[in-house]
Coordinates of C-alpha atoms and ligand atoms in Angstrom, one line a residue:
M1183 CA 30.1 -65.4 11.9
G1184 CA 33.0 -63.3 10.9
G1185 CA 35.4 -60.9 12.7
Y1186 CA 35.7 -60.6 16.5
L1187 CA 32.7 -62.8 17.3
T1188 CA 34.5 -66.0 18.4
Q1189 CA 33.5 -68.3 21.2
D1190 CA 36.1 -67.0 23.7
R1191 CA 34.3 -63.6 23.7
A1192 CA 31.6 -62.4 25.8
P1193 CA 30.2 -59.4 24.5
I1194 CA 28.0 -58.4 27.4
L1195 CA 30.5 -58.9 29.9
E1196 CA 33.2 -56.9 27.9
A1197 CA 30.7 -54.0 27.5
L1198 CA 30.1 -54.0 31.3
E1199 CA 34.0 -53.8 31.9
R1200 CA 34.1 -50.8 29.4
M1201 CA 31.3 -49.2 31.4
K1202 CA 33.1 -49.6 34.7
R1203 CA 36.2 -48.2 33.2
A1204 CA 34.3 -45.0 31.9
R1205 CA 33.6 -44.1 35.6
L1206 CA 30.2 -42.9 34.7
V1207 CA 28.2 -41.0 37.5
P1208 CA 24.7 -42.4 37.3
F1209 CA 21.7 -40.1 37.1
D1210 CA 19.4 -42.8 36.0
V1211 CA 17.8 -45.8 37.5
P1212 CA 18.3 -48.1 39.4
G1213 CA 17.9 -45.8 42.4
H1214 CA 20.5 -47.6 44.4
K1215 CA 23.1 -46.0 42.3
R1216 CA 25.5 -48.7 42.1
G1217 CA 24.9 -49.6 45.8
R1218 CA 25.8 -46.1 47.2
G1219 CA 22.2 -45.4 47.9
N1220 CA 21.6 -48.7 49.7
P1221 CA 24.5 -49.5 52.0
E1222 CA 23.0 -52.7 53.6
L1223 CA 22.3 -54.2 50.2
R1224 CA 25.8 -53.3 49.1
D1225 CA 27.3 -54.9 52.0
F1226 CA 25.2 -57.9 51.7
L1227 CA 25.8 -58.6 47.7
G1228 CA 29.0 -56.7 47.4
E1229 CA 30.2 -53.7 45.4
K1230 CA 31.2 -55.8 42.5
C1231 CA 28.0 -57.0 42.0
L1232 CA 25.9 -53.8 42.5
D1233 CA 28.4 -51.9 40.3
V1234 CA 26.9 -53.9 37.2
D1235 CA 23.2 -54.1 38.3
V1236 CA 22.6 -51.2 35.8
N1237 CA 19.8 -50.6 33.2
S1238 CA 20.1 -50.4 29.6
M1239 CA 22.1 -47.7 28.0
K1240 CA 23.8 -47.0 24.7
M1241 CA 26.9 -48.8 25.4
L1242 CA 25.1 -51.8 26.9
D1243 CA 22.3 -52.2 24.3
N1244 CA 18.8 -53.1 25.1
L1245 CA 17.1 -56.4 25.4
C1246 CA 13.8 -55.4 23.9
H1247 CA 15.7 -54.5 20.6
P1248 CA 19.1 -55.7 20.7
V1249 CA 21.4 -54.0 18.0
S1250 CA 24.9 -54.6 19.5
V1251 CA 26.4 -56.4 22.6
I1252 CA 23.2 -58.3 23.6
R1253 CA 22.8 -59.1 19.8
D1254 CA 26.2 -60.3 19.5
A1255 CA 26.1 -62.6 22.6
E1256 CA 22.7 -64.0 21.2
K1257 CA 24.6 -64.8 18.1
L1258 CA 27.3 -66.5 20.0
A1259 CA 24.8 -68.5 21.9
A1260 CA 22.9 -69.7 18.7
E1261 CA 26.1 -70.7 17.3
A1262 CA 27.1 -72.7 20.5
F1263 CA 23.7 -74.4 20.6
G1264 CA 23.5 -75.1 16.9
A1265 CA 20.2 -72.9 16.6
A1266 CA 19.4 -70.3 14.0
H1267 CA 18.6 -67.8 16.7
A1268 CA 18.8 -67.5 20.5
F1269 CA 17.0 -65.2 22.7
F1270 CA 18.2 -64.3 26.2
M1271 CA 15.3 -64.4 28.6
V1272 CA 15.2 -62.8 32.2
G1273 CA 11.9 -64.3 33.4
G1274 CA 13.1 -67.9 33.9
T1275 CA 12.3 -70.6 31.7
T1276 CA 8.6 -70.0 32.4
S1277 CA 8.8 -66.9 30.2
A1278 CA 10.7 -69.0 27.4
V1279 CA 8.1 -71.7 27.6
Q1280 CA 5.3 -69.3 27.4
A1281 CA 6.8 -67.4 24.5
L1282 CA 7.2 -70.5 22.4
V1283 CA 3.6 -71.7 23.1
L1284 CA 2.3 -68.1 22.2
T1285 CA 4.4 -68.1 19.0
A1286 CA 3.1 -71.3 17.7
V1287 CA -0.7 -71.3 18.6
G1288 CA -3.5 -69.0 19.1
R1289 CA -7.1 -69.1 20.3
G1290 CA -8.7 -72.4 19.5
D1291 CA -5.7 -73.9 18.0
K1292 CA -5.0 -77.4 19.1
I1293 CA -1.5 -78.4 20.6
I1294 CA -0.5 -82.0 21.4
M1295 CA 1.4 -82.2 24.7
P1296 CA 2.0 -84.7 27.6
R1297 CA -0.1 -84.3 30.6
N1298 CA 3.2 -83.8 32.9
V1299 CA 4.1 -80.5 31.0
H1300 CA 5.3 -77.8 33.4
R1301 CA 2.7 -75.4 34.8
S1302 CA 4.3 -72.7 32.4
A1303 CA 2.9 -74.5 29.4
I1304 CA -0.6 -74.9 30.8
N1305 CA -0.5 -71.2 31.7
A1306 CA 0.4 -70.2 28.3
L1307 CA -2.8 -72.0 27.1
I1308 CA -4.7 -69.9 29.6
L1309 CA -3.0 -66.8 28.2
C1310 CA -3.7 -67.6 24.5
G1311 CA -6.8 -69.6 24.6
A1312 CA -5.2 -72.6 22.6
V1313 CA -6.6 -76.1 23.2
P1314 CA -4.5 -78.9 24.7
V1315 CA -4.7 -82.4 23.2
Y1316 CA -3.1 -84.2 26.1
V1317 CA -1.0 -87.4 25.8
N1318 CA -1.2 -89.4 28.9
P1319 CA 2.4 -90.7 29.7
Q1320 CA 2.7 -94.1 31.0
M1321 CA 4.0 -94.5 34.6
D1322 CA 6.9 -96.2 36.0
H1323 CA 5.4 -97.9 39.2
T1324 CA 8.6 -99.0 40.9
L1325 CA 10.2 -95.6 40.9
G1326 CA 6.6 -93.9 41.2
I1327 CA 7.3 -91.3 38.2
S1328 CA 5.6 -90.5 35.0
L1329 CA 7.6 -91.3 31.7
G1330 CA 7.8 -89.5 28.4
M1331 CA 5.5 -89.5 25.4
R1332 CA 5.9 -92.7 23.3
V1333 CA 6.1 -92.2 19.6
E1334 CA 3.0 -94.4 19.2
E1335 CA 1.0 -92.2 21.6
V1336 CA 2.1 -89.1 19.6
K1337 CA 1.2 -90.9 16.4
D1338 CA -2.2 -91.7 17.6
A1339 CA -2.8 -88.0 18.9
I1340 CA -1.9 -86.7 15.4
R1341 CA -4.2 -89.4 14.0
R1342 CA -7.2 -88.1 15.9
H1343 CA -6.3 -84.3 15.6
P1344 CA -4.7 -83.9 12.4
D1345 CA -5.8 -80.0 12.5
A1346 CA -3.3 -79.7 15.5
K1347 CA -0.7 -76.8 15.0
A1348 CA 2.0 -78.0 17.3
V1349 CA 3.5 -80.7 19.4
L1350 CA 5.3 -79.8 22.7
A1351 CA 7.6 -82.2 24.3
N1352 CA 9.6 -82.4 27.4
N1353 CA 13.2 -83.1 26.7
P1354 CA 13.6 -84.6 29.1
T1355 CA 10.9 -84.7 31.8
Y1356 CA 11.6 -83.3 35.4
Y1357 CA 12.7 -86.8 36.2
G1358 CA 15.2 -87.1 33.2
I1359 CA 13.1 -89.3 30.9
C1360 CA 13.4 -88.4 27.0
S1361 CA 11.1 -89.3 24.4
N1362 CA 12.3 -90.3 20.8
L1363 CA 12.2 -86.6 19.9
R1364 CA 13.8 -87.0 16.4
E1365 CA 11.0 -89.2 15.4
I1366 CA 8.3 -87.1 17.0
V1367 CA 9.7 -84.1 15.1
R1368 CA 9.6 -86.3 11.8
L1369 CA 5.8 -87.2 12.4
A1370 CA 4.9 -83.7 13.5
H1371 CA 6.7 -82.0 10.4
E1372 CA 5.2 -84.6 8.0
H1373 CA 1.6 -83.3 9.2
G1374 CA 2.7 -79.7 9.0
M1375 CA 2.9 -79.2 12.9
M1376 CA 5.7 -77.3 14.7
V1377 CA 7.7 -79.0 17.6
L1378 CA 8.4 -77.1 20.6
A1379 CA 10.7 -78.7 23.3
D1380 CA 10.8 -77.8 27.0
E1381 CA 14.5 -78.2 27.6
A1382 CA 14.5 -76.9 31.2
H1383 CA 16.8 -79.8 32.2
S1384 CA 18.9 -80.2 29.3
T1385 CA 21.5 -77.5 28.7
H1386 CA 24.3 -80.1 28.9
F1387 CA 22.8 -82.3 26.1
Y1388 CA 24.0 -79.7 23.8
F1389 CA 27.7 -80.3 24.8
N1390 CA 28.2 -84.1 24.9
D1391 CA 27.3 -86.5 22.2
K1392 CA 27.0 -89.4 24.8
L1393 CA 23.9 -87.6 26.2
P1394 CA 20.4 -87.8 24.6
E1395 CA 20.0 -85.7 21.6
S1396 CA 19.2 -82.0 22.0
A1397 CA 16.0 -80.5 20.5
M1398 CA 17.9 -78.2 18.0
A1399 CA 19.9 -81.3 16.9
A1400 CA 16.7 -83.4 16.6
G1401 CA 15.2 -80.7 14.2
A1402 CA 12.7 -79.2 16.7
D1403 CA 11.6 -75.7 15.7
M1404 CA 12.1 -74.0 19.2
A1405 CA 13.3 -75.0 22.6
S1406 CA 13.4 -73.4 26.0
I1407 CA 16.8 -73.7 27.9
S1408 CA 17.3 -73.3 31.5
M1409 CA 20.6 -72.3 31.5
H1410 CA 20.2 -71.5 35.4
K1411 CA 19.5 -75.0 36.1
S1412 CA 22.4 -77.1 34.4
G1413 CA 24.4 -74.4 32.5
G1414 CA 25.8 -72.5 35.4
S1415 CA 24.0 -69.1 35.1
L1416 CA 22.2 -67.0 37.7
T1417 CA 18.7 -68.1 38.7
Q1418 CA 16.1 -67.0 36.4
S1419 CA 18.3 -66.6 33.4
S1420 CA 17.2 -68.7 30.4
M1421 CA 17.2 -68.9 26.7
L1422 CA 14.9 -69.5 23.8
L1423 CA 16.3 -71.2 20.8
C1424 CA 14.9 -71.3 17.3
G1425 CA 15.4 -73.4 14.4
P1426 CA 16.0 -72.1 10.8
N1427 CA 12.3 -72.4 9.6
V1428 CA 11.0 -70.1 12.4
N1429 CA 10.3 -66.3 12.0
A1430 CA 12.6 -65.0 14.7
G1431 CA 11.2 -61.5 14.4
Y1432 CA 7.8 -62.7 15.2
V1433 CA 9.2 -64.8 18.2
H1434 CA 10.9 -61.5 19.4
Q1435 CA 7.4 -59.5 19.1
V1436 CA 5.8 -62.3 21.4
I1437 CA 8.7 -62.3 23.8
N1438 CA 8.3 -58.4 24.2
I1439 CA 4.6 -58.6 25.1
T1440 CA 5.4 -59.8 28.6
Q1441 CA 9.0 -59.4 29.1
T1442 CA 10.4 -56.8 31.1
T1443 CA 11.7 -53.6 29.7
S1444 CA 14.5 -53.4 32.2
G1445 CA 16.6 -56.6 31.6
S1446 CA 18.8 -57.4 34.5
Y1447 CA 22.6 -57.2 33.3
L1448 CA 23.3 -59.6 36.1
L1449 CA 21.3 -62.2 34.6
L1450 CA 22.3 -61.3 31.0
S1451 CA 25.9 -61.3 31.7
S1452 CA 25.7 -64.5 33.7
L1453 CA 24.1 -66.0 30.4
D1454 CA 27.0 -64.8 28.2
I1455 CA 29.8 -66.1 30.8
S1456 CA 28.1 -69.3 31.1
R1457 CA 27.9 -69.9 27.4
Ligands
PLP1753 C1 10.2 -78.9 32.9 C2 10.2 -77.6 33.3 N1 9.9 -76.6 32.5 C3 9.9 -75.3 32.8 C4 10.2 -74.9 34.1 C5 10.3 -73.5 34.5 O1 11.7 -73.0 34.6 P1 11.9 -71.5 35.6 O2 11.7 -72.1 37.0 O3 13.3 -71.2 35.2 O4 10.8 -70.6 35.2 C6 10.6 -75.7 34.9 C7 11.1 -75.6 36.4 O5 11.5 -76.3 37.2 C8 10.7 -77.1 34.5 O6 11.0 -78.2 35.4

């Protein structure tokens, strides 16, 4: 990545600063007009916040088809997370999980997943008509929690369903349990299956090699990252990461099926700043 794009820059934040300096008079949405039209909201959230609650415009790029500052911020995020491509998401990690499932499987396709996936993954199956092959994780009865998928269990599911198109793994589960993702990736790829990782609770895995391995490092094809959970960004902001063998243009089309055309710059700048 050449030129000005270095990790100490924040292209979306910088574009918002330029917009503020330009002292634009808003004749467009949002109707609160940088807070002037809604004094109670402005008093509650503060002028600084409402000043940058703006919609897409040329100098700020557009989340549906980024060509400048959002594209640059996504490139920096991809570099930081060791991904080939990063998409900024404004519908929570729910929307990232749904986009990765909808990218990998369609009507009637099988997808191997643990029974303790987040509801977003199950709901993605309702949307696309794919068929789950559930792996029932073991329980830790002392702690009263379900565990991750064991390699043997995934191997068995692949043996019984060699026609499955993808494997989805929690990395980690809600309770912090990790599977041997690297080995699951090896097995799945050996059988021509994609690997999707729900990484709602592992933004930090990417930045400390004493922590369990991140999905991108383990060779997974796609991952959903809740920056808002352990990465410091605003609630509902998230990312979808792609590895080098994924058609990012197709993923983008899938994201745009359900993603808003009015991406919040509060959320987008919070992703950029947190990275
Ligand atoms: C494992 C897992 N995946 C996905 C999600 C969805 O994330 P969000 O609430 O940002 O939509 C959650 C939320 O708690 C989760 O725990």
